[in-house]
Amino acid sequence: MFVRRQLFACAAVAALFASTLPALAADDTKVALVPGGPHPYFAAWDQAGKDAAKDFGLGAADYKVPQKWELSQQNELLESLVTQGYNAFLIFPGDPVGSVATANELADTGAPVMALAGCLKDPSKAAFCLGTDTGNSAYLGTKELFKAMGGKKRIAHFTGFLVDPNTQLRIDAVKKAAEEEGGQVVQVIADIDAPEPAEEKINAYLAAHAGEIDGIVTTAWVPAVVASNALRKIGDKRIKMVGIDHDEVVLKAIKDGFVSGTMLQNPYGQGYIGSFAADKLRNGCTVKADAPWKSNALTSHFIDSGTVFVDASGVDNYISAMQGITKTLLASFEKTYLTCK
């Protein structure tokens, strides 16, 4: 079900841009889009790369996934891709510090390197980091959760891998928002952005402590899906929840009233715009030093790929929300972030 929904979303976004963007003659640009490991969030990069290759005249923009979430496997894959002729790299860092040396080696070959969805720790030779402002997304999602709960309440936070550079940013942001609302994060469960640990830990926690919390915020894909299913099984809509991303399970739970809403991210836009930028950088453009960069705990060259909250009133139109984010960012990207002759 996820795959069908994802492909539909990607096709809709592609159709939006195909009619407005001319193909560019740059068939020597061969982009590799490489996440840290297998995960449904990154599936949109596959279609984004294919659409970018077509729309911008690239030689290729291919989605390549390490078999496991191990930094050594990602590094070995990247080294292999260099020998296969790839000359631009869009990478979700397997480790924000540990991936810097590999990114620098890739850049030293003359290939543009960008961090997507998660950032490398400065200093690095990556051109920039394009991803969700994960701290802001988690903060806004927590604020929406307290709005749904209606007061000073107790919440649990279910989140992703601790090696993910975004996870600590999310933990800190949820805590900050809860404190501002006079509430309390009574439990943080991390390292569960995979089905087996998420099922085990979330279900065990709710079985023992559901009566002790008023709300749940999830800031990673798999915990959002598992928590949505868990609340449906409980059947009591007293516990409010705000999730993340657009898995079909989460969207259906919003429609049925078991989840209050979800914070959308924009993985398609990351892959599509990242491929566009990679081609530009290979063909004479440079990154503007004085661009309106944002900063986070990892880098001072961050670009927000966008986030938006949707509840039951907007869940059927979530694709339009993603399209709008990507179209707006792409329209001004070159002028804002690049200097091109």
mmCIF file with all atom_site columns, C-alpha atoms in Angstrom, residues 179-334:
data_model
loop_
_atom_site.group_PDB
_atom_site.id
_atom_site.type_symbol
_atom_site.label_atom_id
_atom_site.label_alt_id
_atom_site.label_comp_id
_atom_site.label_asym_id
_atom_site.label_entity_id
_atom_site.label_seq_id
_atom_site.pdbx_PDB_ins_code
_atom_site.Cartn_x
_atom_site.Cartn_y
_atom_site.Cartn_z
_atom_site.occupancy
_atom_site.B_iso_or_equiv
_atom_site.pdbx_formal_charge
_atom_site.auth_seq_id
_atom_site.auth_comp_id
_atom_site.auth_asym_id
_atom_site.auth_atom_id
_atom_site.pdbx_PDB_model_num
ATOM 1   C CA . GLU A 1 179 ? 8.175   22.809 28.811  1.00 0.00 ? 179 GLU A CA 1
ATOM 2   C CA . GLU A 1 180 ? 6.792   25.922 27.116  1.00 0.00 ? 180 GLU A CA 1
ATOM 3   C CA . GLU A 1 181 ? 3.306   24.404 27.323  1.00 0.00 ? 181 GLU A CA 1
ATOM 4   C CA . GLY A 1 182 ? 3.723   23.517 30.983  1.00 0.00 ? 182 GLY A CA 1
ATOM 5   C CA . GLY A 1 183 ? 3.668   19.830 30.158  1.00 0.00 ? 183 GLY A CA 1
ATOM 6   C CA . GLN A 1 184 ? 6.089   16.995 30.676  1.00 0.00 ? 184 GLN A CA 1
ATOM 7   C CA . VAL A 1 185 ? 7.817   14.415 28.485  1.00 0.00 ? 185 VAL A CA 1
ATOM 8   C CA . VAL A 1 186 ? 7.552   11.420 30.793  1.00 0.00 ? 186 VAL A CA 1
ATOM 9   C CA . GLN A 1 187 ? 9.163   8.930  28.397  1.00 0.00 ? 187 GLN A CA 1
ATOM 10  C CA . VAL A 1 188 ? 11.503  9.051  25.405  1.00 0.00 ? 188 VAL A CA 1
ATOM 11  C CA . ILE A 1 189 ? 11.989  5.808  23.491  1.00 0.00 ? 189 ILE A CA 1
ATOM 12  C CA . ALA A 1 190 ? 14.662  6.054  20.772  1.00 0.00 ? 190 ALA A CA 1
ATOM 13  C CA . ASP A 1 191 ? 16.476  3.651  18.431  1.00 0.00 ? 191 ASP A CA 1
ATOM 14  C CA . ILE A 1 192 ? 13.162  2.213  17.210  1.00 0.00 ? 192 ILE A CA 1
ATOM 15  C CA . ASP A 1 193 ? 12.937  3.319  13.572  1.00 0.00 ? 193 ASP A CA 1
ATOM 16  C CA . ALA A 1 194 ? 12.676  -0.307 12.440  1.00 0.00 ? 194 ALA A CA 1
ATOM 17  C CA . PRO A 1 195 ? 9.648   -2.616 12.698  1.00 0.00 ? 195 PRO A CA 1
ATOM 18  C CA . GLU A 1 196 ? 10.837  -5.158 15.279  1.00 0.00 ? 196 GLU A CA 1
ATOM 19  C CA . PRO A 1 197 ? 12.129  -2.782 17.989  1.00 0.00 ? 197 PRO A CA 1
ATOM 20  C CA . ALA A 1 198 ? 9.255   -0.368 17.399  1.00 0.00 ? 198 ALA A CA 1
ATOM 21  C CA . GLU A 1 199 ? 6.601   -3.075 17.785  1.00 0.00 ? 199 GLU A CA 1
ATOM 22  C CA . GLU A 1 200 ? 8.254   -4.510 20.878  1.00 0.00 ? 200 GLU A CA 1
ATOM 23  C CA . LYS A 1 201 ? 8.963   -1.315 22.782  1.00 0.00 ? 201 LYS A CA 1
ATOM 24  C CA . ILE A 1 202 ? 5.905   0.793  21.882  1.00 0.00 ? 202 ILE A CA 1
ATOM 25  C CA . ASN A 1 203 ? 3.403   -1.976 22.540  1.00 0.00 ? 203 ASN A CA 1
ATOM 26  C CA . ALA A 1 204 ? 5.099   -2.919 25.805  1.00 0.00 ? 204 ALA A CA 1
ATOM 27  C CA . TYR A 1 205 ? 5.150   0.682  26.960  1.00 0.00 ? 205 TYR A CA 1
ATOM 28  C CA . LEU A 1 206 ? 1.488   1.292  26.165  1.00 0.00 ? 206 LEU A CA 1
ATOM 29  C CA . ALA A 1 207 ? 0.442   -1.977 27.764  1.00 0.00 ? 207 ALA A CA 1
ATOM 30  C CA . ALA A 1 208 ? 2.064   -0.886 31.012  1.00 0.00 ? 208 ALA A CA 1
ATOM 31  C CA . HIS A 1 209 ? 1.701   2.900  30.958  1.00 0.00 ? 209 HIS A CA 1
ATOM 32  C CA . ALA A 1 210 ? -1.137  4.002  28.624  1.00 0.00 ? 210 ALA A CA 1
ATOM 33  C CA . GLY A 1 211 ? -3.078  5.352  31.588  1.00 0.00 ? 211 GLY A CA 1
ATOM 34  C CA . GLU A 1 212 ? -0.159  7.540  32.629  1.00 0.00 ? 212 GLU A CA 1
ATOM 35  C CA . ILE A 1 213 ? 0.088   9.634  29.464  1.00 0.00 ? 213 ILE A CA 1
ATOM 36  C CA . ASP A 1 214 ? -2.240  11.998 27.628  1.00 0.00 ? 214 ASP A CA 1
ATOM 37  C CA . GLY A 1 215 ? -0.428  12.200 24.319  1.00 0.00 ? 215 GLY A CA 1
ATOM 38  C CA . ILE A 1 216 ? 2.197   10.755 21.989  1.00 0.00 ? 216 ILE A CA 1
ATOM 39  C CA . VAL A 1 217 ? 4.479   12.538 19.554  1.00 0.00 ? 217 VAL A CA 1
ATOM 40  C CA . THR A 1 218 ? 6.410   10.436 17.054  1.00 0.00 ? 218 THR A CA 1
ATOM 41  C CA . THR A 1 219 ? 9.311   11.936 15.124  1.00 0.00 ? 219 THR A CA 1
ATOM 42  C CA . ALA A 1 220 ? 10.379  8.988  12.953  1.00 0.00 ? 220 ALA A CA 1
ATOM 43  C CA . TRP A 1 221 ? 8.538   7.012  10.287  1.00 0.00 ? 221 TRP A CA 1
ATOM 44  C CA . VAL A 1 222 ? 8.285   3.504  11.747  1.00 0.00 ? 222 VAL A CA 1
ATOM 45  C CA . PRO A 1 223 ? 7.352   4.623  15.292  1.00 0.00 ? 223 PRO A CA 1
ATOM 46  C CA . ALA A 1 224 ? 4.583   6.738  13.748  1.00 0.00 ? 224 ALA A CA 1
ATOM 47  C CA . VAL A 1 225 ? 3.154   3.703  11.957  1.00 0.00 ? 225 VAL A CA 1
ATOM 48  C CA . VAL A 1 226 ? 3.455   1.383  14.958  1.00 0.00 ? 226 VAL A CA 1
ATOM 49  C CA . ALA A 1 227 ? 1.991   3.913  17.392  1.00 0.00 ? 227 ALA A CA 1
ATOM 50  C CA . SER A 1 228 ? -0.929  4.598  15.028  1.00 0.00 ? 228 SER A CA 1
ATOM 51  C CA . ASN A 1 229 ? -1.736  0.903  14.904  1.00 0.00 ? 229 ASN A CA 1
ATOM 52  C CA . ALA A 1 230 ? -1.326  0.559  18.661  1.00 0.00 ? 230 ALA A CA 1
ATOM 53  C CA . LEU A 1 231 ? -3.818  3.350  19.381  1.00 0.00 ? 231 LEU A CA 1
ATOM 54  C CA . ARG A 1 232 ? -6.278  1.821  16.943  1.00 0.00 ? 232 ARG A CA 1
ATOM 55  C CA . LYS A 1 233 ? -6.012  -1.497 18.787  1.00 0.00 ? 233 LYS A CA 1
ATOM 56  C CA . ILE A 1 234 ? -6.557  0.197  22.137  1.00 0.00 ? 234 ILE A CA 1
ATOM 57  C CA . GLY A 1 235 ? -9.649  1.848  20.675  1.00 0.00 ? 235 GLY A CA 1
ATOM 58  C CA . ASP A 1 236 ? -9.680  4.652  23.225  1.00 0.00 ? 236 ASP A CA 1
ATOM 59  C CA . LYS A 1 237 ? -9.233  8.059  21.584  1.00 0.00 ? 237 LYS A CA 1
ATOM 60  C CA . ARG A 1 238 ? -8.381  9.749  24.879  1.00 0.00 ? 238 ARG A CA 1
ATOM 61  C CA . ILE A 1 239 ? -4.668  9.576  24.078  1.00 0.00 ? 239 ILE A CA 1
ATOM 62  C CA . LYS A 1 240 ? -3.901  12.136 21.362  1.00 0.00 ? 240 LYS A CA 1
ATOM 63  C CA . MET A 1 241 ? -1.087  11.675 18.885  1.00 0.00 ? 241 MET A CA 1
ATOM 64  C CA . VAL A 1 242 ? 0.824   13.701 16.324  1.00 0.00 ? 242 VAL A CA 1
ATOM 65  C CA . GLY A 1 243 ? 2.915   11.649 13.917  1.00 0.00 ? 243 GLY A CA 1
ATOM 66  C CA . ILE A 1 244 ? 5.352   12.291 11.102  1.00 0.00 ? 244 ILE A CA 1
ATOM 67  C CA . ASP A 1 245 ? 5.446   11.572 7.360   1.00 0.00 ? 245 ASP A CA 1
ATOM 68  C CA . HIS A 1 246 ? 2.747   10.169 5.111   1.00 0.00 ? 246 HIS A CA 1
ATOM 69  C CA . ASP A 1 247 ? 2.546   6.417  5.486   1.00 0.00 ? 247 ASP A CA 1
ATOM 70  C CA . GLU A 1 248 ? -0.897  5.114  4.569   1.00 0.00 ? 248 GLU A CA 1
ATOM 71  C CA . VAL A 1 249 ? -1.390  3.720  8.092   1.00 0.00 ? 249 VAL A CA 1
ATOM 72  C CA . VAL A 1 250 ? -0.869  7.146  9.647   1.00 0.00 ? 250 VAL A CA 1
ATOM 73  C CA . LEU A 1 251 ? -3.104  8.909  7.118   1.00 0.00 ? 251 LEU A CA 1
ATOM 74  C CA . LYS A 1 252 ? -5.917  6.397  7.684   1.00 0.00 ? 252 LYS A CA 1
ATOM 75  C CA . ALA A 1 253 ? -5.571  6.774  11.457  1.00 0.00 ? 253 ALA A CA 1
ATOM 76  C CA . ILE A 1 254 ? -5.977  10.539 11.074  1.00 0.00 ? 254 ILE A CA 1
ATOM 77  C CA . LYS A 1 255 ? -9.130  10.075 9.013   1.00 0.00 ? 255 LYS A CA 1
ATOM 78  C CA . ASP A 1 256 ? -10.533 7.670  11.602  1.00 0.00 ? 256 ASP A CA 1
ATOM 79  C CA . GLY A 1 257 ? -9.757  9.910  14.560  1.00 0.00 ? 257 GLY A CA 1
ATOM 80  C CA . PHE A 1 258 ? -7.060  7.839  16.245  1.00 0.00 ? 258 PHE A CA 1
ATOM 81  C CA . VAL A 1 259 ? -4.300  10.316 15.333  1.00 0.00 ? 259 VAL A CA 1
ATOM 82  C CA . SER A 1 260 ? -4.669  14.104 15.470  1.00 0.00 ? 260 SER A CA 1
ATOM 83  C CA . GLY A 1 261 ? -2.335  14.886 12.590  1.00 0.00 ? 261 GLY A CA 1
ATOM 84  C CA . THR A 1 262 ? 1.102   14.408 11.050  1.00 0.00 ? 262 THR A CA 1
ATOM 85  C CA . MET A 1 263 ? 4.100   16.559 10.193  1.00 0.00 ? 263 MET A CA 1
ATOM 86  C CA . LEU A 1 264 ? 4.830   16.132 6.489   1.00 0.00 ? 264 LEU A CA 1
ATOM 87  C CA . GLN A 1 265 ? 8.383   16.174 5.215   1.00 0.00 ? 265 GLN A CA 1
ATOM 88  C CA . ASN A 1 266 ? 9.513   16.560 1.612   1.00 0.00 ? 266 ASN A CA 1
ATOM 89  C CA . PRO A 1 267 ? 11.834  13.707 0.566   1.00 0.00 ? 267 PRO A CA 1
ATOM 90  C CA . TYR A 1 268 ? 10.772  13.959 -3.078  1.00 0.00 ? 268 TYR A CA 1
ATOM 91  C CA . GLY A 1 269 ? 11.760  17.627 -3.167  1.00 0.00 ? 269 GLY A CA 1
ATOM 92  C CA . GLN A 1 270 ? 15.118  16.835 -1.571  1.00 0.00 ? 270 GLN A CA 1
ATOM 93  C CA . GLY A 1 271 ? 16.028  14.336 -4.275  1.00 0.00 ? 271 GLY A CA 1
ATOM 94  C CA . TYR A 1 272 ? 14.620  16.381 -7.136  1.00 0.00 ? 272 TYR A CA 1
ATOM 95  C CA . ILE A 1 273 ? 16.110  19.743 -6.171  1.00 0.00 ? 273 ILE A CA 1
ATOM 96  C CA . GLY A 1 274 ? 19.343  18.124 -5.000  1.00 0.00 ? 274 GLY A CA 1
ATOM 97  C CA . SER A 1 275 ? 19.815  16.551 -8.445  1.00 0.00 ? 275 SER A CA 1
ATOM 98  C CA . PHE A 1 276 ? 19.086  19.920 -10.076 1.00 0.00 ? 276 PHE A CA 1
ATOM 99  C CA . ALA A 1 277 ? 21.703  21.620 -7.892  1.00 0.00 ? 277 ALA A CA 1
ATOM 100 C CA . ALA A 1 278 ? 24.287  18.888 -8.494  1.00 0.00 ? 278 ALA A CA 1
ATOM 101 C CA . ASP A 1 279 ? 24.026  19.401 -12.245 1.00 0.00 ? 279 ASP A CA 1
ATOM 102 C CA . LYS A 1 280 ? 24.325  23.158 -11.867 1.00 0.00 ? 280 LYS A CA 1
ATOM 103 C CA . LEU A 1 281 ? 27.457  22.809 -9.740  1.00 0.00 ? 281 LEU A CA 1
ATOM 104 C CA . ARG A 1 282 ? 29.021  20.463 -12.302 1.00 0.00 ? 282 ARG A CA 1
ATOM 105 C CA . ASN A 1 283 ? 28.394  22.979 -15.056 1.00 0.00 ? 283 ASN A CA 1
ATOM 106 C CA . GLY A 1 284 ? 30.010  26.134 -13.766 1.00 0.00 ? 284 GLY A CA 1
ATOM 107 C CA . CYS A 1 285 ? 27.771  27.349 -10.960 1.00 0.00 ? 285 CYS A CA 1
ATOM 108 C CA . THR A 1 286 ? 29.137  27.975 -7.471  1.00 0.00 ? 286 THR A CA 1
ATOM 109 C CA . VAL A 1 287 ? 27.503  28.144 -4.073  1.00 0.00 ? 287 VAL A CA 1
ATOM 110 C CA . LYS A 1 288 ? 26.854  31.661 -2.790  1.00 0.00 ? 288 LYS A CA 1
ATOM 111 C CA . ALA A 1 289 ? 28.773  32.408 0.375   1.00 0.00 ? 289 ALA A CA 1
ATOM 112 C CA . ASP A 1 290 ? 26.235  35.072 1.345   1.00 0.00 ? 290 ASP A CA 1
ATOM 113 C CA . ALA A 1 291 ? 23.083  33.044 0.681   1.00 0.00 ? 291 ALA A CA 1
ATOM 114 C CA . PRO A 1 292 ? 20.436  33.132 3.432   1.00 0.00 ? 292 PRO A CA 1
ATOM 115 C CA . TRP A 1 293 ? 21.715  29.937 5.040   1.00 0.00 ? 293 TRP A CA 1
ATOM 116 C CA . LYS A 1 294 ? 20.103  28.546 8.130   1.00 0.00 ? 294 LYS A CA 1
ATOM 117 C CA . SER A 1 295 ? 22.106  26.922 10.899  1.00 0.00 ? 295 SER A CA 1
ATOM 118 C CA . ASN A 1 296 ? 21.560  23.930 13.119  1.00 0.00 ? 296 ASN A CA 1
ATOM 119 C CA . ALA A 1 297 ? 23.677  21.978 15.572  1.00 0.00 ? 297 ALA A CA 1
ATOM 120 C CA . LEU A 1 298 ? 25.638  20.361 12.726  1.00 0.00 ? 298 LEU A CA 1
ATOM 121 C CA . THR A 1 299 ? 26.103  22.928 9.977   1.00 0.00 ? 299 THR A CA 1
ATOM 122 C CA . SER A 1 300 ? 25.900  26.600 9.097   1.00 0.00 ? 300 SER A CA 1
ATOM 123 C CA . HIS A 1 301 ? 24.914  25.822 5.488   1.00 0.00 ? 301 HIS A CA 1
ATOM 124 C CA . PHE A 1 302 ? 21.432  24.399 5.899   1.00 0.00 ? 302 PHE A CA 1
ATOM 125 C CA . ILE A 1 303 ? 18.434  24.713 3.543   1.00 0.00 ? 303 ILE A CA 1
ATOM 126 C CA . ASP A 1 304 ? 15.009  23.749 4.839   1.00 0.00 ? 304 ASP A CA 1
ATOM 127 C CA . SER A 1 305 ? 13.226  21.462 2.367   1.00 0.00 ? 305 SER A CA 1
ATOM 128 C CA . GLY A 1 306 ? 9.936   22.201 4.086   1.00 0.00 ? 306 GLY A CA 1
ATOM 129 C CA . THR A 1 307 ? 7.450   20.818 6.577   1.00 0.00 ? 307 THR A CA 1
ATOM 130 C CA . VAL A 1 308 ? 3.730   21.256 7.169   1.00 0.00 ? 308 VAL A CA 1
ATOM 131 C CA . PHE A 1 309 ? 1.157   19.924 9.642   1.00 0.00 ? 309 PHE A CA 1
ATOM 132 C CA . VAL A 1 310 ? -1.950  18.236 8.279   1.00 0.00 ? 310 VAL A CA 1
ATOM 133 C CA . ASP A 1 311 ? -4.954  17.055 10.270  1.00 0.00 ? 311 ASP A CA 1
ATOM 134 C CA . ALA A 1 312 ? -8.222  15.409 9.245   1.00 0.00 ? 312 ALA A CA 1
ATOM 135 C CA . SER A 1 313 ? -9.310  18.530 7.357   1.00 0.00 ? 313 SER A CA 1
ATOM 136 C CA . GLY A 1 314 ? -6.277  18.431 5.040   1.00 0.00 ? 314 GLY A CA 1
ATOM 137 C CA . VAL A 1 315 ? -5.147  14.829 4.936   1.00 0.00 ? 315 VAL A CA 1
ATOM 138 C CA . ASP A 1 316 ? -6.800  14.101 1.582   1.00 0.00 ? 316 ASP A CA 1
ATOM 139 C CA . ASN A 1 317 ? -4.806  16.939 -0.012  1.00 0.00 ? 317 ASN A CA 1
ATOM 140 C CA . TYR A 1 318 ? -1.404  16.171 1.458   1.00 0.00 ? 318 TYR A CA 1
ATOM 141 C CA . ILE A 1 319 ? 0.106   15.666 -2.019  1.00 0.00 ? 319 ILE A CA 1
ATOM 142 C CA . SER A 1 320 ? -0.786  19.250 -2.915  1.00 0.00 ? 320 SER A CA 1
ATOM 143 C CA . ALA A 1 321 ? 0.990   20.429 0.213   1.00 0.00 ? 321 ALA A CA 1
ATOM 144 C CA . MET A 1 322 ? 4.163   18.584 -0.832  1.00 0.00 ? 322 MET A CA 1
ATOM 145 C CA . GLN A 1 323 ? 3.907   19.927 -4.376  1.00 0.00 ? 323 GLN A CA 1
ATOM 146 C CA . GLY A 1 324 ? 3.584   23.467 -3.117  1.00 0.00 ? 324 GLY A CA 1
ATOM 147 C CA . ILE A 1 325 ? 6.653   23.191 -0.905  1.00 0.00 ? 325 ILE A CA 1
ATOM 148 C CA . THR A 1 326 ? 8.817   21.816 -3.722  1.00 0.00 ? 326 THR A CA 1
ATOM 149 C CA . LYS A 1 327 ? 7.586   24.229 -6.383  1.00 0.00 ? 327 LYS A CA 1
ATOM 150 C CA . THR A 1 328 ? 8.214   27.253 -4.162  1.00 0.00 ? 328 THR A CA 1
ATOM 151 C CA . LEU A 1 329 ? 11.726  26.151 -3.237  1.00 0.00 ? 329 LEU A CA 1
ATOM 152 C CA . LEU A 1 330 ? 12.759  25.254 -6.784  1.00 0.00 ? 330 LEU A CA 1
ATOM 153 C CA . ALA A 1 331 ? 11.453  28.495 -8.278  1.00 0.00 ? 331 ALA A CA 1
ATOM 154 C CA . SER A 1 332 ? 13.998  30.601 -6.393  1.00 0.00 ? 332 SER A CA 1
ATOM 155 C CA . PHE A 1 333 ? 16.714  28.037 -5.655  1.00 0.00 ? 333 PHE A CA 1
ATOM 156 C CA . GLU A 1 334 ? 19.265  29.025 -8.297  1.00 0.00 ? 334 GLU A CA 1
#
